[in-house]
XYZ file of N, CA and C in Angstrom:
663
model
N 56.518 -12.718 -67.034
C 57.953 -12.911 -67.230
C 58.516 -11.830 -68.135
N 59.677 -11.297 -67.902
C 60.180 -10.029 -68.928
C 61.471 -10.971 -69.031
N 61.190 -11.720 -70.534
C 61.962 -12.035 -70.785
C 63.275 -10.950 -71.950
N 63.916 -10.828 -71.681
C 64.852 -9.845 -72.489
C 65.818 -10.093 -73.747
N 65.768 -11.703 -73.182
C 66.763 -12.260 -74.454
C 66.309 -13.955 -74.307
N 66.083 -14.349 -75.799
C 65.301 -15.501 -76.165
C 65.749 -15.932 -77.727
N 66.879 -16.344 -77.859
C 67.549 -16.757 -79.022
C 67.553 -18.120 -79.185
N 68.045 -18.339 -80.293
C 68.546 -19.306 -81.434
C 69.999 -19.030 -80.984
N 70.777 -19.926 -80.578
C 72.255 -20.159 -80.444
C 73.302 -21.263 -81.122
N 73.602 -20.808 -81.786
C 74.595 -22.065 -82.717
C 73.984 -23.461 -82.411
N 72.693 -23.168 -83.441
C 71.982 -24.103 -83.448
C 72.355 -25.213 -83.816
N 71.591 -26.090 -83.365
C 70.210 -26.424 -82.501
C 69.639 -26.012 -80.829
N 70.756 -25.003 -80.807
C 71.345 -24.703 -79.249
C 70.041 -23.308 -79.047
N 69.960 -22.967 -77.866
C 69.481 -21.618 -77.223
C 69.773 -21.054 -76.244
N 69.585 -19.605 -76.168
C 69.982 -19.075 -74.842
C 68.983 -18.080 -74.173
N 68.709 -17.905 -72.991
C 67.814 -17.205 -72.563
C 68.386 -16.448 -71.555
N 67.259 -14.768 -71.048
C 68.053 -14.346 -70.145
C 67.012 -13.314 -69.447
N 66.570 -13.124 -67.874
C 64.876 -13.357 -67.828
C 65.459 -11.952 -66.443
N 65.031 -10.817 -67.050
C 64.764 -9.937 -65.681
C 63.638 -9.744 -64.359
N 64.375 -10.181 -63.451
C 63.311 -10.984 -62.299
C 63.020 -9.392 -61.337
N 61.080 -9.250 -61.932
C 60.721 -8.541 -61.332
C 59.520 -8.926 -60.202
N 59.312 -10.483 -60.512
C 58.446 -11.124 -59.573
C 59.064 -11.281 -58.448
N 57.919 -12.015 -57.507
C 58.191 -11.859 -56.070
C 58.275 -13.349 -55.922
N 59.037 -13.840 -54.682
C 58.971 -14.709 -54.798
C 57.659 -16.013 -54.508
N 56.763 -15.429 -54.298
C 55.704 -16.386 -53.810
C 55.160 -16.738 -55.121
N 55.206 -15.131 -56.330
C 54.632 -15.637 -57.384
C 55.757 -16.548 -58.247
N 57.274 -16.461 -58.040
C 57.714 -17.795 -58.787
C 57.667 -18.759 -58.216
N 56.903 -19.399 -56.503
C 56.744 -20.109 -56.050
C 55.440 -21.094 -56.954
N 54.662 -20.622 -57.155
C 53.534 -20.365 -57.797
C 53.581 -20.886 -59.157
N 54.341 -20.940 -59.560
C 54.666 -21.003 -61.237
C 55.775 -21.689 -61.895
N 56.615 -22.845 -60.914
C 57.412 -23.652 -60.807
C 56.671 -24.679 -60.096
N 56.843 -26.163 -60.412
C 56.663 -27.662 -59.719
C 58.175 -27.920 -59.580
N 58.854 -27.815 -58.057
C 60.208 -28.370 -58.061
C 59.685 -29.472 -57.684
N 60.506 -30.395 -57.942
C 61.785 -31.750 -57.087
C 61.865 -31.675 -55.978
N 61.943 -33.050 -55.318
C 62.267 -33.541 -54.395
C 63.639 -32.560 -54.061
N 64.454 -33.298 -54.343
C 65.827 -32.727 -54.809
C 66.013 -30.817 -54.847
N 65.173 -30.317 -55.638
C 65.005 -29.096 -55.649
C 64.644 -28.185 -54.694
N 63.705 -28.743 -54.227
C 62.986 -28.007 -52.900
C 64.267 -28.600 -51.923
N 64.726 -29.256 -51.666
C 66.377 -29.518 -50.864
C 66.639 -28.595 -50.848
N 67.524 -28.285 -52.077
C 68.576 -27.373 -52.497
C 67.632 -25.338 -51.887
N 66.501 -25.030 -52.125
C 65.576 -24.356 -52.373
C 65.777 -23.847 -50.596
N 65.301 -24.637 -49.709
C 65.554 -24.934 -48.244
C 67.048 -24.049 -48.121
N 67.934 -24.774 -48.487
C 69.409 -24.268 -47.835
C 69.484 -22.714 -48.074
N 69.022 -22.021 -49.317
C 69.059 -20.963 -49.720
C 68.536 -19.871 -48.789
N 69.792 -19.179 -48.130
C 69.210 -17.869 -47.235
C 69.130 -16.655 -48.422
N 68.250 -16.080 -47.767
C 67.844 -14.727 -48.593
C 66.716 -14.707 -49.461
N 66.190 -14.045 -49.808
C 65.099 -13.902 -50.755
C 65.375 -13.880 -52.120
N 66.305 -13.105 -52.099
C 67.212 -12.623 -53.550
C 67.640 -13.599 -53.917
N 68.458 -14.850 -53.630
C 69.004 -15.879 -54.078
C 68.385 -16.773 -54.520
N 66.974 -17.208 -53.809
C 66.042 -18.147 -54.001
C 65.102 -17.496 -54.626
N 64.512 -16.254 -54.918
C 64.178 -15.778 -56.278
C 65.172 -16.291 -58.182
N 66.690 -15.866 -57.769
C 67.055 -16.459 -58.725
C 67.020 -17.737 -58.957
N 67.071 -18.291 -57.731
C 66.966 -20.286 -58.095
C 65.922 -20.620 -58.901
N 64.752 -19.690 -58.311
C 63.839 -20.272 -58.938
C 63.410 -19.698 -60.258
N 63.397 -18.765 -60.523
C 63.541 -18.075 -62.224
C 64.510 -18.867 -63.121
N 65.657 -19.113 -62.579
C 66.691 -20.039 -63.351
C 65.833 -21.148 -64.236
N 64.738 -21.979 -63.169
C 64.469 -22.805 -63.516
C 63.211 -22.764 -64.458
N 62.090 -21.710 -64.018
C 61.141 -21.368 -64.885
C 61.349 -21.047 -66.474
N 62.771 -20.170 -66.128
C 63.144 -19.719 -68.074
C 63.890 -20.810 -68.179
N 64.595 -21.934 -67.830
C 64.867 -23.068 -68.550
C 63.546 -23.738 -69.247
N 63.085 -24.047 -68.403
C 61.810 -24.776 -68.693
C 61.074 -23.992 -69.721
N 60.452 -22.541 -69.753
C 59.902 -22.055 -70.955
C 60.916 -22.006 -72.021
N 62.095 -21.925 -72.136
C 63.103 -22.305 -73.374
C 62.829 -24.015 -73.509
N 62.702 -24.781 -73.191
C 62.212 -26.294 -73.648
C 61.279 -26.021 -74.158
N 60.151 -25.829 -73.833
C 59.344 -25.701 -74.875
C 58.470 -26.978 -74.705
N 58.782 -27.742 -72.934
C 58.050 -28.978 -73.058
C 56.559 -28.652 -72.110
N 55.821 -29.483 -72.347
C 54.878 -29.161 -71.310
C 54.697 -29.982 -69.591
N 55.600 -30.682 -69.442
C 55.857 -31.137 -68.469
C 57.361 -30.960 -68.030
N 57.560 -30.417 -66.780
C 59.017 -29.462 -66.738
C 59.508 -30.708 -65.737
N 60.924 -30.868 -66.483
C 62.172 -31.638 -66.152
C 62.558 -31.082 -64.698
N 62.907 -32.522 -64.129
C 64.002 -31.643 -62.836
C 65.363 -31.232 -63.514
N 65.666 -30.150 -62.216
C 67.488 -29.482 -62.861
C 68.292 -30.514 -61.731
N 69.045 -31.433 -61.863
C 69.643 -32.287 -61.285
C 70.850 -31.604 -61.340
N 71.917 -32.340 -60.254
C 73.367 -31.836 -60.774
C 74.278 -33.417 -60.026
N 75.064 -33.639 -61.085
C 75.957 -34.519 -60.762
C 76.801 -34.167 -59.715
N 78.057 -35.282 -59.436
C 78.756 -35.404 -58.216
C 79.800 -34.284 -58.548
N 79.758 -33.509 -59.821
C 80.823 -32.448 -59.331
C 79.786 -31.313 -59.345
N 78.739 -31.255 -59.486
C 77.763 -29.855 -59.581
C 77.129 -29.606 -60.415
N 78.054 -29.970 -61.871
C 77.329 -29.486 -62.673
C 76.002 -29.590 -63.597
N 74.545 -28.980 -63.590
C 73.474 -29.363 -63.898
C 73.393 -30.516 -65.262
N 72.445 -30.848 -64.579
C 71.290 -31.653 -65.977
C 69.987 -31.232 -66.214
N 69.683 -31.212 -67.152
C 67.977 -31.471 -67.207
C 67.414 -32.953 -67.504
N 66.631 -33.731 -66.267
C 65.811 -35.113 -66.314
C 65.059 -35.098 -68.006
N 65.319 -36.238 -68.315
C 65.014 -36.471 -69.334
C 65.409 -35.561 -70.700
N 66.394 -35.241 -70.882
C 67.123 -34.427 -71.662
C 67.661 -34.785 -72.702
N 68.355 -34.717 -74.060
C 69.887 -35.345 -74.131
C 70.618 -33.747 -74.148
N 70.145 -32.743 -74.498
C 70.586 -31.433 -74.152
C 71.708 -30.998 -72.975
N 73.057 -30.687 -73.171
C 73.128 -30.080 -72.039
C 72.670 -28.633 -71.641
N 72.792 -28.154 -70.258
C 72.128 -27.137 -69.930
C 73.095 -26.768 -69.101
N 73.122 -25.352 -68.973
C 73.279 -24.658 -67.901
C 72.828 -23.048 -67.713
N 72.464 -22.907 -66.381
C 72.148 -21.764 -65.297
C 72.801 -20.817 -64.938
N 72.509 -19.402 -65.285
C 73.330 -18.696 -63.967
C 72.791 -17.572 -63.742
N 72.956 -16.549 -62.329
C 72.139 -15.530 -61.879
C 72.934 -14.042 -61.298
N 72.278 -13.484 -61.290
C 72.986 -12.390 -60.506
C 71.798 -11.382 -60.155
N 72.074 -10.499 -59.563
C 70.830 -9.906 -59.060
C 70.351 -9.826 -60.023
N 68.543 -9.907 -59.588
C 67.667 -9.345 -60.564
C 67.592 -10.377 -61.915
N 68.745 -10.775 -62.092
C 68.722 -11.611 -63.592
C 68.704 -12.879 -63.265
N 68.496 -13.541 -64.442
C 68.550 -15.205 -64.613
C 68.763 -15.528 -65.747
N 69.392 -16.351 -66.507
C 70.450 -16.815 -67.371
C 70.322 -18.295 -68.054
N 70.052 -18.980 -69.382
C 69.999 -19.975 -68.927
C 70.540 -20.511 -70.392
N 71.068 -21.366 -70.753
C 71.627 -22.085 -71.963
C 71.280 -23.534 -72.442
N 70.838 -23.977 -73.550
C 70.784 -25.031 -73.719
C 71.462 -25.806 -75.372
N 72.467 -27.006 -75.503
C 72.777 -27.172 -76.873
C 73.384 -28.594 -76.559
N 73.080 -29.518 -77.840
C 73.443 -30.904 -77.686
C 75.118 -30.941 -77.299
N 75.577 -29.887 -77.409
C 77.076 -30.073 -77.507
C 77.351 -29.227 -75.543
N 78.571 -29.532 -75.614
C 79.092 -28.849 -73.574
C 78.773 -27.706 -73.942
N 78.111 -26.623 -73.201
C 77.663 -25.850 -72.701
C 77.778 -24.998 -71.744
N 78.199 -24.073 -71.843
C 77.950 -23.090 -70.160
C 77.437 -21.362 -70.532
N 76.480 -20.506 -69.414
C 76.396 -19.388 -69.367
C 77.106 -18.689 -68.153
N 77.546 -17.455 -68.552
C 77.468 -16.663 -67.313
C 77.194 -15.393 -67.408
N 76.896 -14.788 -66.430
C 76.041 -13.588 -66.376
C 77.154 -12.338 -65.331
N 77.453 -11.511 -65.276
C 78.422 -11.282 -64.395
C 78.225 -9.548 -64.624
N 77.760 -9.104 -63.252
C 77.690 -7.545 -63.317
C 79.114 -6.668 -63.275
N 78.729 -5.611 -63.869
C 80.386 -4.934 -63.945
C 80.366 -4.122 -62.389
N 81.690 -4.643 -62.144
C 82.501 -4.457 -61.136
C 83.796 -3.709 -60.909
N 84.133 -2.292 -60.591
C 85.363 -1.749 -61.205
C 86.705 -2.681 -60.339
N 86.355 -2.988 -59.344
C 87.676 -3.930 -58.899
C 88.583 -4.507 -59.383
N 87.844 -5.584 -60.664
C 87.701 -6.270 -61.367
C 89.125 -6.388 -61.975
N 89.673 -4.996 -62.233
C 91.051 -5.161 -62.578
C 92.153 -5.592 -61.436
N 92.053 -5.458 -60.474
C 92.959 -5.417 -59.047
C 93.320 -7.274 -59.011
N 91.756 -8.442 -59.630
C 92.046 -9.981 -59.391
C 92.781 -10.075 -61.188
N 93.264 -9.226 -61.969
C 93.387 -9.584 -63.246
C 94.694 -10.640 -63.597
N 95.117 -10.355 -62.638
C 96.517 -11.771 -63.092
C 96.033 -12.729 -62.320
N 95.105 -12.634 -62.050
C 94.388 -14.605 -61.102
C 93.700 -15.081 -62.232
N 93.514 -14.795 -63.310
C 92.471 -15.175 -64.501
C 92.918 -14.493 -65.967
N 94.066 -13.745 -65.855
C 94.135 -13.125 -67.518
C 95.436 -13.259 -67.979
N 95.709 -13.865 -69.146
C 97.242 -14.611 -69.136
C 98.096 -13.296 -70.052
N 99.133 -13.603 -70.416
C 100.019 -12.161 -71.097
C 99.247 -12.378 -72.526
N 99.082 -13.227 -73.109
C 98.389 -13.077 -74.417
C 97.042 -12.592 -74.606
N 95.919 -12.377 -73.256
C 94.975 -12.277 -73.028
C 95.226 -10.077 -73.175
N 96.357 -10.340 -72.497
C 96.257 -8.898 -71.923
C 96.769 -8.057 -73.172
N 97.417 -8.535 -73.894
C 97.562 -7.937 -74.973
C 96.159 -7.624 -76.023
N 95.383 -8.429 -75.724
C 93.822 -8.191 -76.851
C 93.398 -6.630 -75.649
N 93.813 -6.290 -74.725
C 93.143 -5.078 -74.351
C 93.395 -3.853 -74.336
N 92.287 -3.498 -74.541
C 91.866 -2.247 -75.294
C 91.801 -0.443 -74.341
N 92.733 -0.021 -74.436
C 92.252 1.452 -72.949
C 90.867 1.555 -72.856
N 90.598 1.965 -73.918
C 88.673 2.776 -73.723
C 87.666 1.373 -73.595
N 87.754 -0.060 -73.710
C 87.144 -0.779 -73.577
C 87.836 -1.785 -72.548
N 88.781 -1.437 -71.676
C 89.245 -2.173 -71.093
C 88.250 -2.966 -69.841
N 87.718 -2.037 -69.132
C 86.827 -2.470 -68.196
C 85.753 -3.869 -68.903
N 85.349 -3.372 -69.854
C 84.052 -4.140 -70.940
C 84.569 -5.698 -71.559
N 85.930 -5.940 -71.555
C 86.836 -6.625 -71.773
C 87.268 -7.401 -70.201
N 87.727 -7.036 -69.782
C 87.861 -7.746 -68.018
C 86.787 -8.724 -68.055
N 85.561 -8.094 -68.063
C 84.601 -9.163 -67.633
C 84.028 -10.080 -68.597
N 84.108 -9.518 -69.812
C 83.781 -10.747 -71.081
C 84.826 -11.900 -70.779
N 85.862 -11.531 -70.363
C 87.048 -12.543 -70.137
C 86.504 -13.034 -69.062
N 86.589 -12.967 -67.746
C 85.784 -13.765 -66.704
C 84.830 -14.371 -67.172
N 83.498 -13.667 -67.222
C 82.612 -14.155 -67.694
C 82.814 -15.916 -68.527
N 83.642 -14.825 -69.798
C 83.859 -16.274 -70.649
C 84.418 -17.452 -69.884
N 85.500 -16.914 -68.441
C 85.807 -18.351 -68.768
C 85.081 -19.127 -67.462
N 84.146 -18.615 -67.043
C 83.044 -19.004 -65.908
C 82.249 -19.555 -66.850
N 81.943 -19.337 -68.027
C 81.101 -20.474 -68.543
C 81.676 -21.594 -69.219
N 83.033 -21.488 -69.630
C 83.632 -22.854 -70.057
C 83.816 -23.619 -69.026
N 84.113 -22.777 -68.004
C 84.376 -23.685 -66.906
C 83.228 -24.563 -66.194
N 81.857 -24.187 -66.532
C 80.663 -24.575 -66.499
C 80.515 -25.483 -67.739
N 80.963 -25.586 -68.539
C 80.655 -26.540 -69.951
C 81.193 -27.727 -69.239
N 82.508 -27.253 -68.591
C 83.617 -28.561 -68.483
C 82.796 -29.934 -67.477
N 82.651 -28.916 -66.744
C 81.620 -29.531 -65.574
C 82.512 -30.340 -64.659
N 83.716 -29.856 -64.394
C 84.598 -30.447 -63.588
C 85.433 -29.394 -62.658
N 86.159 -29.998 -61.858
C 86.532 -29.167 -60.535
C 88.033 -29.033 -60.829
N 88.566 -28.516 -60.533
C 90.279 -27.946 -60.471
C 90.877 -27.905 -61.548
N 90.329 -26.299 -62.318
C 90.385 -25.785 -63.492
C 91.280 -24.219 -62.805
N 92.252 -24.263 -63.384
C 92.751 -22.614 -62.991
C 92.444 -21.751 -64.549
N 91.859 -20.474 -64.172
C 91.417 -19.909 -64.945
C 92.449 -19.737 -65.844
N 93.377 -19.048 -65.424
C 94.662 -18.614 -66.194
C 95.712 -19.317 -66.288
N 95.693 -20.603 -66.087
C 96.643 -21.589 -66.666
C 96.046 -22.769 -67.853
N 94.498 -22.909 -67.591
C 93.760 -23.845 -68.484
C 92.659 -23.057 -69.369
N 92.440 -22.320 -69.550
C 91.181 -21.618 -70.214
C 91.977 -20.085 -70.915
N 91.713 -20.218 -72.107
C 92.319 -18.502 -72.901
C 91.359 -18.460 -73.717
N 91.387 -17.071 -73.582
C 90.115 -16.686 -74.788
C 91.026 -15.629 -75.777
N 90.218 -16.137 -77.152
C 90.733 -15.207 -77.746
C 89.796 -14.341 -78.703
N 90.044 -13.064 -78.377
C 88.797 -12.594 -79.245
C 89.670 -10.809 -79.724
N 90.659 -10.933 -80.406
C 91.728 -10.072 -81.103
C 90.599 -9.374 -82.058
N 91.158 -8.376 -82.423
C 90.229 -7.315 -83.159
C 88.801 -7.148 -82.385
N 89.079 -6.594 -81.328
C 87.585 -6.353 -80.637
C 87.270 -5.115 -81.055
N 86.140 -5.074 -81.004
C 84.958 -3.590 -80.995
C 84.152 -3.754 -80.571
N 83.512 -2.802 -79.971
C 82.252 -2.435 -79.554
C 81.271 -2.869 -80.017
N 80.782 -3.418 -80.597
C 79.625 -3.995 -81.834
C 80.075 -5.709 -82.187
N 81.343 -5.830 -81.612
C 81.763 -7.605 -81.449
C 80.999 -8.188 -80.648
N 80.434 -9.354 -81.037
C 79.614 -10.728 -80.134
C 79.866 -11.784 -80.113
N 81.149 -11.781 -80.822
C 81.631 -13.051 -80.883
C 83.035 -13.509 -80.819
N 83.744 -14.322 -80.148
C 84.955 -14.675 -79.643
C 85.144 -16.713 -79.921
N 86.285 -16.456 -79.157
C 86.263 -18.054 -79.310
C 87.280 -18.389 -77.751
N 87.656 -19.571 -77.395
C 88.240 -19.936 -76.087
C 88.784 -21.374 -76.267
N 89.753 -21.790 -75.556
C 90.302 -23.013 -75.401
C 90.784 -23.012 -74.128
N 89.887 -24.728 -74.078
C 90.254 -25.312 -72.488
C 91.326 -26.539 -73.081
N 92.802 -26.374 -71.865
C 93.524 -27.034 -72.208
C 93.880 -27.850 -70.880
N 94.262 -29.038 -70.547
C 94.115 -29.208 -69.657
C 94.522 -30.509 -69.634
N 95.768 -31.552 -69.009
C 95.931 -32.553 -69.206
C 95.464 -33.065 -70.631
N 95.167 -34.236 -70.663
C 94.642 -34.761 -72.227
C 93.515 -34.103 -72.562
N 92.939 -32.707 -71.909
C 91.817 -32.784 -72.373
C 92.039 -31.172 -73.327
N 91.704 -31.042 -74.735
C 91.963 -30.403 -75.401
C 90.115 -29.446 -75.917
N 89.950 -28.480 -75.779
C 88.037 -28.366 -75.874
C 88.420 -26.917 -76.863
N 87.692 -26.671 -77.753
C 87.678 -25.712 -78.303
C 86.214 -25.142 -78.308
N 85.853 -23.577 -77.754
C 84.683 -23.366 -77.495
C 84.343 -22.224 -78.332
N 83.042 -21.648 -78.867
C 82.373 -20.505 -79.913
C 82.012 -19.424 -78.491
N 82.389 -18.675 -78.467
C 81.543 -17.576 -77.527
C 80.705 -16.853 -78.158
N 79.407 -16.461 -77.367
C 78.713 -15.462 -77.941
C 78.300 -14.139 -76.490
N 78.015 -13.578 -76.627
C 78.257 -12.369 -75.539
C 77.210 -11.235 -75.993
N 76.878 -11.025 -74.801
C 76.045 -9.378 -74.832
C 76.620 -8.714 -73.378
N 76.308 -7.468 -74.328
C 77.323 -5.936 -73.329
C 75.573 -5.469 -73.207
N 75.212 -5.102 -71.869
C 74.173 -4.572 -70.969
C 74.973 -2.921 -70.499
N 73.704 -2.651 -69.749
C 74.111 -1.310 -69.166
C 75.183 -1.717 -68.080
N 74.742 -2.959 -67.121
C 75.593 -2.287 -66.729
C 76.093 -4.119 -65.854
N 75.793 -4.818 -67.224
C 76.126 -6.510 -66.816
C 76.975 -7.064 -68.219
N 77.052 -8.122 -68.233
C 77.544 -8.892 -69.571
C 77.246 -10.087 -69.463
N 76.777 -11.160 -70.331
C 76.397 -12.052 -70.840
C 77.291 -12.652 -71.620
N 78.081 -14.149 -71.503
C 78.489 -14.759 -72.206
C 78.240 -16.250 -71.982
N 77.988 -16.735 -73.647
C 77.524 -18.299 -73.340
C 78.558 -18.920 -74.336
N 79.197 -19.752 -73.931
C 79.865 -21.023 -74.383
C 79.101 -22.273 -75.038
N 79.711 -22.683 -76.085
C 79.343 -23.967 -76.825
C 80.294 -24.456 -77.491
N 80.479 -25.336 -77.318
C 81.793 -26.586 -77.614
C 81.453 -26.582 -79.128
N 82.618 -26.188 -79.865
C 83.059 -26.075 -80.976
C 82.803 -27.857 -81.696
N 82.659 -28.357 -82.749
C 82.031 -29.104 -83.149
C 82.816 -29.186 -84.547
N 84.259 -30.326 -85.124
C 84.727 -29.743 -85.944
C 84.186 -30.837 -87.299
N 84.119 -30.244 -88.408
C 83.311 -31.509 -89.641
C 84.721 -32.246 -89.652
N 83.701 -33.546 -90.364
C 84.388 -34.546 -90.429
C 85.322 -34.952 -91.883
N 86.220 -35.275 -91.946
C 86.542 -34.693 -93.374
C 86.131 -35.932 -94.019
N 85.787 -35.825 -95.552
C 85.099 -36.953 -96.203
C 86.392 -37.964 -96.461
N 86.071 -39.304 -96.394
C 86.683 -40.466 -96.405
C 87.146 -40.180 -98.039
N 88.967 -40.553 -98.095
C 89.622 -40.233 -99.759
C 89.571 -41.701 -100.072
């Protein structure tokens, strides 16, 4: 396994992130799926895709740290579990890579290769306050931390009919190059979520994982 990134995440939380140079017979080999899994495993055309399915699940499982590996279940809107958990979790892939997050609090990763298009969908996902945090010489590097980011809140939420750019803003003002950290709010009918981002800039991908902000309790006067 070349694992590349294997952190401590606004703990008790972690994040992992696993460059897939195996084949797939050998992550066949080195995973026990599910009933359920091998389902899902079946539908998957391509090699490439069902390589990531299954790495997804191997670096979850070596981030547990258990010796008997959980199924990855997913509820009636999609979004994963790990069997026997109280952790939430979540997955995500893109070529070659695999992605994976885990923290008692909502949760999401995403993994998202740079794409120059990227600016052409920017008013389907980036609001006027968004567009003001951007930067000329880092603009591209910025596009996708913003996607990114809000593909993984939107993965924390674990629910369906979320518009990027009407319910999800990130804000991460005073950026630089050497920044890893941001913050985001999902707003949304009664539902109010305040999330911590953390992020890595790759050659030529980006990494951002979400964790539901957690606020103290103020002591009883």
């Amino acid at each position: 396994m070349s694992i590349i990134l294997h952190e401590n995440l606004r703990l008790p939380g972690e994040w992992g992130l696993w460059h897939i140079t195996e084949s797939e017979a050998w992550l066949r080999e080195n995973v026990e799926l599910h009933p359920a899994e091998l389902e899902n495993l079946a539908l998957i055309k391509g090699e490439g895709r069902r390589r990531e399915f299954l790495a997804a699940r191997i670096l979850l499982h070596f981030m547990s740290g258990r010796a008997e590996r959980g199924a990855l279940l997913k509820d009636e809107c999609g979004k994963p579990h790990l069997q026997d958990s109280t952790f939430h979790v979540s997955i995500s892939h893109t070529v070659n890579y695999a992605a994976a997050i885990a923290h008692p609090n909502l949760c999401g990763i995403d993994v998202q290769r740079f794409v120059p298009r990227i600016r052409r969908l920017a008013d389907k996902y980036i609001g006027a306050e968004e567009k003001q945090q951007l930067l000329p010489d880092h603009e591209l590097i910025q596009h996708h931390i913003i996607w990114a980011a809000k593909e993984a809140v939107y993965k924390a939420y674990g629910r369906r009919q979320l518009d990027f750019r009407e319910h999800i803003f990130i804000d991460f003002e005073g950026y630089k190059p050497n920044k890893t950290t941001a913050s985001a709010l999902l707003k949304k009918d009664d539902w109010e979520i305040f999330f911590d981002l953390d992020f890595r800039v790759y050659e030529d991908f980006v990494l951002v994982g979400a964790v539901e902000r957690t606020f103290p309790v103020p002591p009883l006067s």
